Coordinates of C-alpha atoms in Angstrom, one line a residue:
Chain A
M1 CA 46.3 -5.1 41.4
T2 CA 47.1 -8.9 41.2
L3 CA 45.5 -11.9 43.8
R4 CA 48.2 -14.3 45.4
L5 CA 46.8 -16.6 48.3
R6 CA 49.3 -19.3 49.8
D7 CA 48.3 -21.9 51.3
V8 CA 44.8 -20.7 52.4
S9 CA 43.7 -23.4 55.2
K10 CA 40.2 -23.2 57.0
R11 CA 38.8 -25.8 59.5
F12 CA 35.6 -25.8 60.9
Q13 CA 34.4 -27.2 64.2
T14 CA 30.9 -28.9 63.8
R15 CA 29.4 -31.7 66.0
A16 CA 30.8 -34.3 64.4
G17 CA 34.4 -32.8 64.8
E18 CA 36.8 -30.6 63.3
V19 CA 36.3 -30.5 59.1
K20 CA 38.9 -29.5 57.3
V21 CA 37.3 -27.5 54.2
L22 CA 40.6 -26.2 53.1
D23 CA 43.6 -27.7 52.6
G24 CA 46.6 -25.9 51.8
V25 CA 45.0 -23.5 48.7
S26 CA 46.9 -21.2 46.1
L27 CA 46.6 -19.8 43.7
E28 CA 46.9 -16.6 41.6
V29 CA 45.1 -14.4 40.1
P30 CA 47.2 -11.8 38.0
Q31 CA 45.8 -8.0 36.9
G32 CA 42.9 -7.8 35.5
R33 CA 42.4 -11.6 34.1
M34 CA 38.9 -13.5 36.2
T35 CA 40.3 -17.0 37.5
V36 CA 37.0 -19.5 37.4
V37 CA 36.9 -21.6 40.4
V38 CA 34.1 -24.9 40.2
G39 CA 34.1 -27.5 41.7
P40 CA 31.7 -29.7 43.3
S41 CA 29.0 -28.7 46.6
G42 CA 30.7 -29.3 49.0
S43 CA 34.0 -28.6 47.5
G44 CA 35.2 -25.3 50.0
K45 CA 34.6 -23.0 47.1
T46 CA 32.2 -20.0 49.2
T47 CA 34.8 -20.4 51.3
L48 CA 37.5 -19.5 49.1
L49 CA 36.1 -16.7 48.6
R50 CA 34.5 -15.7 52.3
C51 CA 37.9 -15.3 53.2
V52 CA 39.5 -13.4 50.2
A53 CA 36.7 -11.7 51.4
G54 CA 37.9 -11.6 54.5
L55 CA 34.4 -13.0 56.6
E56 CA 36.2 -16.3 57.4
E57 CA 38.8 -16.0 60.0
L58 CA 42.3 -18.4 57.9
D59 CA 43.3 -20.9 60.5
G60 CA 46.7 -21.2 57.7
G61 CA 47.9 -18.9 54.7
S62 CA 48.0 -16.3 53.5
V63 CA 45.9 -13.0 51.3
E64 CA 46.8 -10.9 49.5
V65 CA 45.5 -7.3 47.4
A66 CA 47.7 -5.2 45.1
G67 CA 50.8 -6.9 47.2
R68 CA 49.4 -5.7 50.2
D69 CA 48.9 -8.6 52.9
V70 CA 45.0 -8.4 53.4
T71 CA 44.5 -11.5 56.3
S72 CA 44.3 -9.6 59.0
L73 CA 42.1 -6.6 58.0
D74 CA 38.6 -6.2 57.8
P75 CA 36.5 -7.0 55.0
G76 CA 36.0 -3.2 54.7
E77 CA 39.8 -2.3 54.0
R78 CA 40.6 -5.2 51.6
D79 CA 39.5 -3.2 48.9
V80 CA 37.3 -6.2 47.6
A81 CA 33.6 -6.0 46.8
M82 CA 31.9 -9.8 46.8
V83 CA 28.5 -10.1 44.8
F84 CA 26.8 -12.7 46.5
Q85 CA 24.8 -15.4 45.4
D86 CA 21.5 -14.4 45.5
Y87 CA 22.6 -10.6 46.0
A88 CA 22.0 -9.1 49.2
L89 CA 20.6 -6.1 48.4
Y90 CA 19.4 -4.1 51.3
P91 CA 15.0 -4.5 51.0
H92 CA 14.4 -1.2 52.9
L93 CA 16.8 1.4 50.5
S94 CA 15.7 2.1 46.6
V95 CA 18.3 0.3 44.2
R96 CA 20.2 4.2 43.7
A97 CA 20.6 3.7 47.8
N98 CA 21.9 0.3 47.2
I99 CA 24.7 1.4 44.8
A100 CA 25.6 4.4 46.9
F101 CA 25.9 2.1 50.4
G102 CA 29.7 1.5 50.1
L103 CA 30.6 4.2 49.5
R104 CA 28.5 6.7 51.9
A105 CA 29.8 3.8 55.0
R106 CA 33.0 5.4 52.9
K107 CA 32.3 9.3 53.6
V108 CA 32.6 9.9 49.9
A109 CA 31.1 13.3 49.4
R110 CA 27.6 13.8 48.7
D111 CA 27.9 15.1 44.6
Q112 CA 30.6 12.4 43.9
I113 CA 28.6 10.2 45.3
D114 CA 25.5 11.2 43.0
A115 CA 28.1 11.2 40.2
K116 CA 29.5 7.5 40.7
V117 CA 26.1 6.1 41.2
E118 CA 24.4 7.0 37.8
Q119 CA 28.1 6.0 36.1
A120 CA 28.1 2.8 37.5
A121 CA 24.5 2.1 36.8
S122 CA 24.8 3.2 33.0
M123 CA 26.7 0.6 33.4
V124 CA 24.6 -1.8 34.0
G125 CA 21.7 -0.4 32.7
L126 CA 19.7 0.1 35.4
D127 CA 19.7 3.8 34.9
A128 CA 15.3 3.6 34.6
Q129 CA 15.6 1.7 37.7
L130 CA 17.5 3.9 39.9
D131 CA 14.4 5.2 41.9
R132 CA 12.4 2.0 42.6
S133 CA 12.5 -0.6 44.9
P134 CA 14.9 -3.9 45.4
D135 CA 11.5 -5.8 45.4
R136 CA 9.9 -4.4 42.3
L137 CA 13.2 -5.3 40.4
S138 CA 13.4 -9.0 37.9
G139 CA 15.7 -11.6 39.0
G140 CA 18.3 -9.5 36.1
E141 CA 17.9 -6.6 37.6
R142 CA 18.5 -7.5 41.5
Q143 CA 21.3 -9.0 39.9
R144 CA 22.8 -6.1 38.2
V145 CA 22.5 -4.2 40.8
A146 CA 24.5 -6.2 43.8
L147 CA 27.0 -6.3 39.9
A148 CA 26.9 -2.2 39.8
R149 CA 27.3 -2.1 43.8
A150 CA 29.9 -5.0 43.0
L151 CA 32.0 -1.8 40.5
V152 CA 31.4 1.9 42.2
R153 CA 33.8 1.3 44.5
R154 CA 36.1 0.5 42.1
P155 CA 38.1 -2.2 44.1
A156 CA 41.0 -3.7 43.8
A157 CA 39.5 -7.4 43.3
F158 CA 35.6 -8.3 42.0
L159 CA 35.2 -12.1 44.4
L160 CA 31.7 -12.6 42.5
D161 CA 29.6 -16.3 44.3
E162 CA 27.4 -17.9 41.8
P163 CA 26.6 -14.9 41.2
L164 CA 24.4 -16.4 37.5
S165 CA 23.0 -19.6 39.6
N166 CA 19.2 -17.8 40.1
L167 CA 18.6 -17.0 37.5
D168 CA 16.9 -18.7 34.0
A169 CA 19.3 -20.1 31.3
E170 CA 18.4 -17.9 28.5
L171 CA 18.6 -14.3 31.5
R172 CA 22.1 -16.5 32.1
T173 CA 24.0 -16.7 28.8
Q174 CA 22.8 -13.3 28.4
T175 CA 24.2 -12.2 31.8
R176 CA 27.4 -14.3 31.7
S177 CA 28.5 -12.3 28.4
Q178 CA 28.0 -8.8 30.5
I179 CA 30.2 -10.0 33.2
R180 CA 33.3 -10.9 31.4
S181 CA 32.7 -7.6 29.1
L182 CA 32.2 -6.2 32.7
Q183 CA 35.2 -7.5 33.9
R184 CA 37.7 -7.0 30.7
S185 CA 36.9 -3.2 30.4
L186 CA 37.3 -2.4 34.2
D187 CA 40.9 -4.7 34.3
T188 CA 39.3 -5.6 37.6
T189 CA 41.0 -8.6 39.2
T190 CA 38.1 -11.5 39.3
I191 CA 38.0 -14.5 41.1
Y192 CA 34.3 -15.8 40.5
V193 CA 33.2 -19.2 42.0
T194 CA 30.2 -21.9 39.5
H195 CA 29.6 -25.2 40.0
D196 CA 29.1 -24.6 35.9
Q197 CA 31.2 -25.9 34.3
V198 CA 29.9 -24.2 31.4
E199 CA 30.4 -21.2 32.8
A200 CA 33.4 -21.9 33.9
M201 CA 35.2 -22.8 30.4
T202 CA 33.7 -20.4 28.8
M203 CA 34.5 -17.0 31.4
G204 CA 37.3 -17.6 32.6
D205 CA 40.8 -16.7 31.7
S206 CA 42.0 -19.3 33.5
V207 CA 40.4 -21.8 35.7
A208 CA 41.2 -23.4 39.0
V209 CA 39.4 -27.7 40.1
L210 CA 38.5 -27.4 43.8
R211 CA 37.6 -31.1 45.5
A212 CA 37.0 -31.1 49.5
G213 CA 39.8 -28.4 50.3
R214 CA 42.2 -28.5 47.4
V215 CA 43.1 -27.1 44.6
E216 CA 43.4 -30.0 41.5
Q217 CA 44.4 -28.2 38.3
V218 CA 44.7 -24.8 37.8
G219 CA 44.7 -23.6 34.2
P220 CA 43.6 -22.2 30.7
P221 CA 40.4 -23.6 30.4
M222 CA 41.2 -26.1 27.2
E223 CA 44.4 -26.8 28.7
L224 CA 42.2 -28.6 32.0
Y225 CA 40.0 -29.8 29.0
E226 CA 41.9 -31.5 26.7
R227 CA 44.9 -32.0 29.9
P228 CA 43.0 -32.8 32.8
S229 CA 45.5 -33.6 35.1
T230 CA 44.3 -35.8 37.6
A231 CA 40.6 -38.5 36.2
F232 CA 38.0 -36.2 39.0
V233 CA 39.5 -32.6 36.6
A234 CA 39.4 -35.3 34.1
G235 CA 35.9 -36.2 34.8
F236 CA 34.0 -33.5 36.3
L237 CA 34.6 -31.7 32.7
G238 CA 32.6 -31.4 30.2
S239 CA 29.1 -32.2 29.0
P240 CA 28.8 -35.1 29.1
P241 CA 32.1 -35.8 30.9
M242 CA 34.6 -37.6 30.3
N243 CA 34.5 -41.6 30.2
L244 CA 36.3 -42.8 32.5
F245 CA 37.0 -47.4 33.0
P246 CA 39.8 -49.6 33.6
S247 CA 42.2 -50.3 31.2
R248 CA 41.9 -53.9 31.0
L249 CA 38.3 -53.4 28.1
L250 CA 41.0 -52.2 26.6
G251 CA 43.2 -56.2 27.4
R252 CA 45.6 -53.2 28.9
D253 CA 47.4 -54.8 32.4
G254 CA 48.5 -52.3 35.4
D255 CA 46.7 -50.6 37.1
Q256 CA 44.8 -47.5 35.4
L257 CA 41.9 -45.5 33.9
C258 CA 41.2 -44.3 30.8
G259 CA 39.7 -41.5 29.6
V260 CA 38.0 -40.9 26.4
R261 CA 36.0 -37.6 25.4
P262 CA 32.5 -38.6 24.7
E263 CA 32.2 -36.6 21.3
R264 CA 34.9 -38.1 20.1
V265 CA 34.5 -41.7 20.1
D266 CA 33.3 -42.5 17.0
L267 CA 30.2 -45.6 16.7
V268 CA 31.8 -47.6 14.1
A269 CA 32.1 -51.8 12.2
T270 CA 31.7 -53.6 14.8
D271 CA 35.5 -54.9 13.1
D272 CA 37.3 -51.9 13.5
A273 CA 36.4 -51.2 17.3
R274 CA 38.3 -50.7 20.7
L275 CA 35.2 -51.7 22.1
H276 CA 32.6 -53.4 22.0
G277 CA 29.4 -52.8 23.9
E278 CA 25.1 -53.0 24.2
I279 CA 23.5 -50.3 23.5
A280 CA 21.5 -48.7 26.8
A281 CA 20.0 -45.5 25.6
V282 CA 19.4 -42.7 23.3
E283 CA 19.3 -38.9 24.6
P284 CA 18.4 -36.7 21.6
I285 CA 19.5 -33.3 22.7
G286 CA 18.7 -30.8 20.3
G287 CA 21.0 -31.2 17.3
E288 CA 22.8 -34.0 19.2
V289 CA 22.5 -36.7 19.9
I290 CA 23.9 -39.4 22.7
V291 CA 24.7 -42.4 22.8
H292 CA 24.9 -44.6 26.5
V293 CA 26.7 -47.8 25.6
R294 CA 27.1 -50.4 28.6
V295 CA 30.6 -51.5 27.9
G296 CA 31.3 -55.2 30.5
D297 CA 30.5 -53.7 33.6
C298 CA 31.2 -50.5 32.6
T299 CA 28.9 -47.4 30.5
L300 CA 30.4 -45.5 28.5
L301 CA 28.7 -41.5 26.7
V302 CA 29.1 -41.5 22.8
R303 CA 27.9 -38.2 21.9
R304 CA 27.6 -37.8 17.9
D305 CA 25.9 -35.2 15.4
L306 CA 21.8 -36.1 14.6
R307 CA 22.0 -36.8 11.6
G308 CA 24.9 -39.3 10.6
V309 CA 23.8 -41.5 13.0
G310 CA 21.1 -44.8 11.8
H311 CA 19.1 -46.6 13.9
L312 CA 20.3 -47.5 17.0
D313 CA 20.1 -50.7 18.6
G314 CA 22.2 -53.2 20.0
T315 CA 26.2 -54.2 19.1
V316 CA 28.2 -51.7 18.3
G317 CA 31.3 -50.5 18.1
L318 CA 33.1 -48.1 19.1
G319 CA 36.1 -46.2 17.9
F320 CA 38.9 -43.1 19.3
G321 CA 42.1 -41.7 18.3
D322 CA 45.3 -43.2 20.7
D323 CA 45.6 -38.9 20.7
D324 CA 41.7 -38.8 22.8
L325 CA 42.7 -42.0 25.2
H326 CA 44.4 -40.0 28.5
R327 CA 45.6 -42.2 30.7
F328 CA 45.2 -42.2 35.2
S329 CA 46.8 -44.5 37.9
A330 CA 43.6 -45.9 39.0
S331 CA 45.1 -45.2 43.1
S332 CA 45.8 -42.0 43.2
G333 CA 43.7 -40.7 40.1
Q334 CA 47.0 -38.6 38.3
R335 CA 47.4 -38.7 35.3
L336 CA 50.6 -40.7 33.2
P337 CA 52.7 -39.8 30.4
Chain B
M1 CA -14.6 -26.1 61.0
K2 CA -17.8 -27.0 63.7
K3 CA -14.8 -28.2 66.4
T4 CA -12.6 -26.2 66.1
G5 CA -16.0 -23.9 66.4
L6 CA -15.9 -25.4 69.7
L7 CA -12.4 -25.5 71.0
A8 CA -13.5 -21.7 70.8
L9 CA -16.0 -22.1 73.6
P10 CA -15.0 -21.4 76.4
F11 CA -12.9 -18.7 75.8
V12 CA -15.5 -17.4 73.8
V13 CA -18.0 -17.9 76.8
G14 CA -15.4 -15.8 79.3
L15 CA -14.1 -12.9 77.0
A16 CA -18.2 -12.6 76.8
A17 CA -18.6 -12.3 80.5
L18 CA -15.2 -11.0 82.0
V19 CA -14.6 -8.2 79.5
G20 CA -17.4 -7.9 76.8
L21 CA -20.6 -7.4 79.4
P22 CA -18.9 -5.3 82.3
A23 CA -18.1 -2.9 78.8
V24 CA -21.4 -2.5 77.7
A25 CA -22.8 -2.6 81.1
A26 CA -20.2 0.4 81.4
L27 CA -21.5 2.1 78.2
G28 CA -24.7 2.1 79.3
L29 CA -23.5 2.7 83.1
A30 CA -21.4 6.2 81.7
F31 CA -24.3 7.8 81.3
T32 CA -25.8 7.3 84.4
E33 CA -25.6 8.4 87.9
F34 CA -25.0 5.6 89.7
S35 CA -23.5 4.2 94.0
G36 CA -24.0 0.6 93.7
V37 CA -26.1 0.7 96.8
E38 CA -29.0 2.0 94.3
G39 CA -30.0 1.3 91.3
P40 CA -28.7 4.0 88.7
R41 CA -30.3 6.3 87.0
F42 CA -29.9 8.3 83.4
T43 CA -28.3 11.6 83.4
G44 CA -27.5 11.9 79.5
S45 CA -24.6 14.2 79.4
A46 CA -24.0 15.5 83.1
N47 CA -21.0 13.2 83.8
V48 CA -19.4 14.0 80.6
S49 CA -19.7 17.8 81.2
R50 CA -18.5 16.9 85.1
L51 CA -15.3 15.0 83.1
V52 CA -14.5 18.3 80.8
A53 CA -14.9 20.1 84.8
D54 CA -12.9 17.4 87.0
T55 CA -9.2 19.4 87.0
A56 CA -9.2 15.6 89.1
F57 CA -9.7 14.1 85.7
W58 CA -7.7 16.4 83.3
R59 CA -4.2 15.9 86.7
S60 CA -4.6 12.4 86.3
L61 CA -4.8 12.1 82.4
G62 CA -1.8 14.4 82.0
N63 CA 0.2 11.8 84.9
T64 CA -0.6 9.1 82.5
L65 CA 0.8 10.9 79.5
I66 CA 3.7 12.4 82.0
Y67 CA 4.1 8.1 83.3
I68 CA 3.8 7.4 78.7
V69 CA 6.4 10.1 77.5
L70 CA 9.1 8.5 80.4
A71 CA 8.2 5.2 80.6
V72 CA 7.7 4.0 76.6
P73 CA 10.9 5.6 75.4
L74 CA 13.3 3.8 78.1
R75 CA 11.2 0.4 78.1
M76 CA 11.9 0.7 74.3
V77 CA 15.6 1.5 74.4
A78 CA 15.8 -1.5 77.2
A79 CA 13.9 -3.6 75.2
L80 CA 16.2 -2.5 72.0
G81 CA 19.2 -3.1 73.4
A82 CA 18.8 -5.7 74.8
A83 CA 17.4 -7.2 72.2
L84 CA 21.2 -6.6 70.5
L85 CA 23.2 -7.7 73.1
L86 CA 21.9 -10.4 73.3
N87 CA 21.4 -11.6 70.1
R88 CA 25.4 -12.8 69.6
R89 CA 25.2 -16.9 69.9
S90 CA 27.5 -17.3 72.8
R91 CA 27.1 -18.6 76.6
T92 CA 26.3 -15.5 78.0
A93 CA 23.7 -14.1 75.2
S94 CA 22.0 -17.1 76.0
A95 CA 22.6 -17.2 79.7
G96 CA 21.3 -13.5 79.4
R97 CA 18.6 -14.3 77.6
P98 CA 15.9 -16.1 79.8
L99 CA 17.2 -13.6 82.3
A100 CA 16.3 -10.2 80.3
Y101 CA 12.2 -12.4 80.3
L102 CA 12.1 -12.8 84.0
P103 CA 10.5 -10.3 85.9
T104 CA 7.8 -10.1 83.5
V105 CA 7.0 -13.5 85.0
V106 CA 7.3 -11.8 88.1
P107 CA 3.1 -11.2 89.7
D108 CA 2.7 -7.3 89.0
V109 CA 2.4 -7.9 93.1
A110 CA 5.1 -9.5 94.2
Y111 CA 7.2 -7.5 92.0
A112 CA 5.8 -3.8 93.1
L113 CA 6.3 -4.9 96.9
L114 CA 9.8 -5.6 95.9
W115 CA 10.2 -2.2 94.9
L116 CA 8.5 -0.9 98.0
W117 CA 11.7 -2.7 99.9
L118 CA 14.6 -1.5 97.3
L119 CA 12.8 1.9 97.6
N120 CA 12.1 2.1 101.2
P121 CA 13.7 5.1 102.7
L122 CA 14.1 4.0 106.0
Y123 CA 16.0 0.4 105.8
G124 CA 15.4 0.3 101.5
P125 CA 18.9 -0.2 100.3
L126 CA 18.8 2.0 97.7
A127 CA 18.3 4.3 100.0
A128 CA 20.7 3.5 101.6
I129 CA 23.9 3.4 99.0
F130 CA 22.5 6.5 97.1
G131 CA 21.6 8.4 99.8
T132 CA 17.9 8.7 97.9
A133 CA 15.6 8.4 100.9
D134 CA 13.0 10.4 99.7
L135 CA 12.9 9.2 96.0
L136 CA 9.8 8.5 97.0
V137 CA 7.9 11.4 99.0
D138 CA 9.0 13.7 95.8
P139 CA 6.8 13.9 92.9
W140 CA 8.9 13.6 90.0
G141 CA 11.3 11.4 92.3
A142 CA 7.8 9.0 92.3
R143 CA 7.6 10.2 89.1
V144 CA 10.9 8.7 87.6
S145 CA 10.5 5.7 90.1
L146 CA 7.8 4.3 88.6
A147 CA 8.7 4.5 85.0
L148 CA 11.7 3.1 86.1
L149 CA 10.5 -0.1 88.5
S150 CA 8.6 -0.8 84.5
V151 CA 12.2 -0.8 82.3
F152 CA 12.8 -4.5 83.2
Q153 CA 9.5 -5.8 82.4
I154 CA 10.2 -5.9 78.6
G155 CA 9.5 -9.5 78.2
E156 CA 7.1 -9.7 75.2
A157 CA 8.7 -6.7 73.5
F158 CA 12.4 -8.5 74.2
V159 CA 11.4 -11.3 73.0
V160 CA 9.5 -9.1 69.4
A161 CA 12.6 -6.9 69.4
L162 CA 14.8 -10.0 68.7
A163 CA 12.9 -12.7 66.8
V164 CA 12.8 -9.8 64.5
R165 CA 16.3 -8.8 65.0
R166 CA 17.3 -12.7 64.3
S167 CA 14.8 -12.6 60.9
I168 CA 17.9 -9.8 59.3
P169 CA 19.4 -12.4 57.2
P170 CA 23.2 -12.5 58.3
H171 CA 24.5 -11.9 54.2
L172 CA 22.7 -8.5 54.7
Y173 CA 25.8 -7.4 56.9
E174 CA 28.3 -9.3 55.3
A175 CA 27.7 -7.5 52.1
A176 CA 27.5 -4.2 54.2
A177 CA 31.3 -5.6 56.1
V178 CA 32.7 -5.6 52.6
D179 CA 31.5 -2.3 52.3
G180 CA 33.0 -0.7 54.5
A181 CA 30.4 0.0 57.5
G182 CA 31.6 -0.3 60.7
P183 CA 29.2 -1.8 63.4
W184 CA 28.0 1.8 63.7
F185 CA 26.4 2.7 60.1
A186 CA 25.9 -1.2 60.0
L187 CA 23.1 -0.1 63.2
S188 CA 21.7 3.1 61.4
R189 CA 21.6 2.3 58.1
L190 CA 20.2 -1.5 58.2
T191 CA 19.4 -2.5 61.8
L192 CA 17.5 0.1 62.8
P193 CA 15.5 1.3 59.8
L194 CA 15.1 -2.6 59.2
M195 CA 13.4 -3.3 62.7
T196 CA 11.4 0.4 62.8
P197 CA 8.2 -1.3 61.1
V198 CA 8.0 -3.6 64.1
L199 CA 9.8 -1.5 66.7
G200 CA 6.9 1.1 65.6
L201 CA 4.6 -1.5 66.4
L202 CA 6.0 -2.2 69.6
T203 CA 5.5 1.4 70.9
L204 CA 1.3 1.7 69.9
R205 CA 1.0 -1.5 72.3
D206 CA 3.3 0.1 74.7
V207 CA 2.2 2.6 74.3
I208 CA -1.6 1.2 75.2
L209 CA -0.6 -1.0 78.4
S210 CA 0.9 1.5 79.7
L211 CA -2.2 3.6 80.0
Q212 CA -3.2 0.4 81.9
V213 CA -0.1 -1.1 83.9
N214 CA 0.2 1.4 86.4
F215 CA -2.3 0.8 88.5
V216 CA -0.5 -2.0 91.1
P217 CA 2.5 0.7 91.3
A218 CA 0.8 3.1 91.9
F219 CA -1.5 1.5 94.4
L220 CA 0.9 -0.2 96.3
L221 CA 4.1 1.8 95.9
T222 CA 2.6 5.3 96.3
D223 CA -0.9 5.0 96.5
G224 CA -1.0 8.3 93.9
G225 CA 1.2 10.4 96.0
P226 CA 3.1 12.2 96.3
R227 CA 0.1 15.3 95.7
Y228 CA -1.1 13.1 93.7
A229 CA 1.3 13.1 91.7
T230 CA 1.3 8.9 90.5
T231 CA -2.6 9.1 90.7
Y232 CA -2.5 7.8 86.4
L233 CA -6.4 7.1 85.3
P234 CA -6.6 3.1 85.9
L235 CA -5.7 4.0 89.8
Y236 CA -8.1 7.5 89.5
V237 CA -11.3 5.0 87.4
Y238 CA -10.8 2.7 91.1
R239 CA -11.4 5.6 93.6
T240 CA -13.4 7.2 91.9
A241 CA -15.9 3.9 91.7
F242 CA -14.5 1.7 94.2
R243 CA -13.9 4.4 97.5
Y244 CA -16.6 6.6 96.6
F245 CA -18.7 4.5 95.1
R246 CA -19.7 6.8 92.0
L247 CA -19.7 4.4 89.3
G248 CA -21.4 5.9 86.3
Y249 CA -19.5 8.4 86.6
A250 CA -15.9 6.1 86.9
S251 CA -17.0 4.8 83.7
T252 CA -17.4 7.2 81.9
I253 CA -13.6 8.0 82.9
A254 CA -13.4 4.7 81.7
L255 CA -15.2 5.1 78.1
T256 CA -12.7 8.1 77.7
M257 CA -9.8 6.1 78.9
F258 CA -11.2 3.0 76.2
I259 CA -11.9 6.4 73.1
I260 CA -7.9 7.4 74.0
T261 CA -6.5 3.9 73.6
A262 CA -9.2 2.9 70.2
V263 CA -7.2 6.5 68.2
I264 CA -3.7 4.7 69.6
V265 CA -4.9 1.4 68.5
L266 CA -6.6 3.7 64.6
V267 CA -2.4 5.5 64.0
Q268 CA -1.2 1.3 65.0
Y269 CA -3.3 -0.1 62.2
R270 CA -2.7 2.8 59.7
L271 CA 1.4 1.9 60.8
A272 CA 0.6 -1.0 59.8
R273 CA -1.4 -0.6 56.9
R274 CA 1.8 1.2 55.6
W275 CA 5.0 -0.1 56.6
R276 CA 5.6 -4.1 56.1
L277 CA 5.6 -5.8 59.1
T278 CA 8.0 -8.2 57.8
P279 CA 11.8 -6.2 56.7

């Protein structure tokens, strides 16, 4: 059941005037696939999800779920389920009643509700917590209740709005793989919104990078990483992000930005170097080290294995291959051939 | 700390002089015969025995309970309904909110006189429109009228209900909408259960209030009639004390009213402990 957005636009009226939050967003999530929408704060990710759910009225474009135009339908008629950032659990209801809420609203027979709720709870490992109140659950358990509430109806599409943002790092990693395997086993079309690029890279079959209400690039995660179509995508994905610097540092003319991933940069002898710079800072991050090198008026980052790096000080040379070098137009930000 | 205490001093002095002392005096007077002319004479439990046998007291208590049964549900439904209707962020709702509160700030006497004119059987507009000239002449007509006119003075309950409704996070309604809940399902399964703890407290507060607030309309509109149908406990206490000058016996009735109120407060306290105050 494919989910298709065509030229979706959304404007908000503020005191300062009209703000275009989504500007002609088109996106297609094929049956059973997960597309991760990623972008900085204010890029329109959550608004996009709310438009698909029917919580926001579109100013233009259309939304299709499983071949059905749902643009003018109420949220409950769209056959989608949404997991909210703060879970939106009903505080006065038990876990069981929370999961059953949507089925009750749809007047499903009581015996079917019980069976479906128990099945959904068992899928997310909440069998023992069914009769507890949400306020007695941990953050991870609440998150799983929200998931169970979404999957109990077996909707055509899941919409997940930063579902891991309230979890600690360890639980986040654990839940990330749990969500991914659940989504695969249920074969449900999913849009997953996050600002965390690690989630984007690890979870999505495809990633859509959103910037100021426009899709910058959509594609498989590694394609976006290896061949970013704009300087923004290059700078957004990767930790630390791609080094972007004017081409004049390499002695080239033209209105260009050059980019190279920090892990593709070598610290080399100054004679063999493509760039020379002064070490500004050294940050050990476990097994690796991030070296800040000041080159002209830019700071470039180098990510290397801690063991291969000796004492760092003074002037260093930076080396990288032509294949590792990305070029973008400095004015439009578009990738250059 | 010392300064804070000083700031509270005028209130504490006023409270002690105007409420505390009369209350203590009433407790003492409840076991005396006192006309206000001669000094009080201790009579032990004679006033209590008289109270038990006093048909006028039981009739007043019955009238008060009828008033509570009629007025409290109407007032609570009105407060809740107004809060739900005027919760929306629209110009109409913004204009409606002060209007819903407005009758509450009208002084009780002015409010009662206004209704006296509205319900006047000879030249009142309601009688002219609906032809209900005998509304205040019929016992049940008078009881229902006094309950109905109290429905417009729901300001505090309305404000509290509105605040509670607004404290329910909007994303719960969004989650319910995506779950397929219609307006009625959301109201019955989400809004009302989440508001119930505070609505319960508001109801109990309104019951306590209804034991007292009916004095002015009963005094000015119906004078307790027709055929004692609107002689409520506060009016009966007033008449016993200041028309028949049986201040000792009036204190016994007031003490009984206090005990009834205390029982209701106890129930309120138990409920508050059982339910969380916030949804």
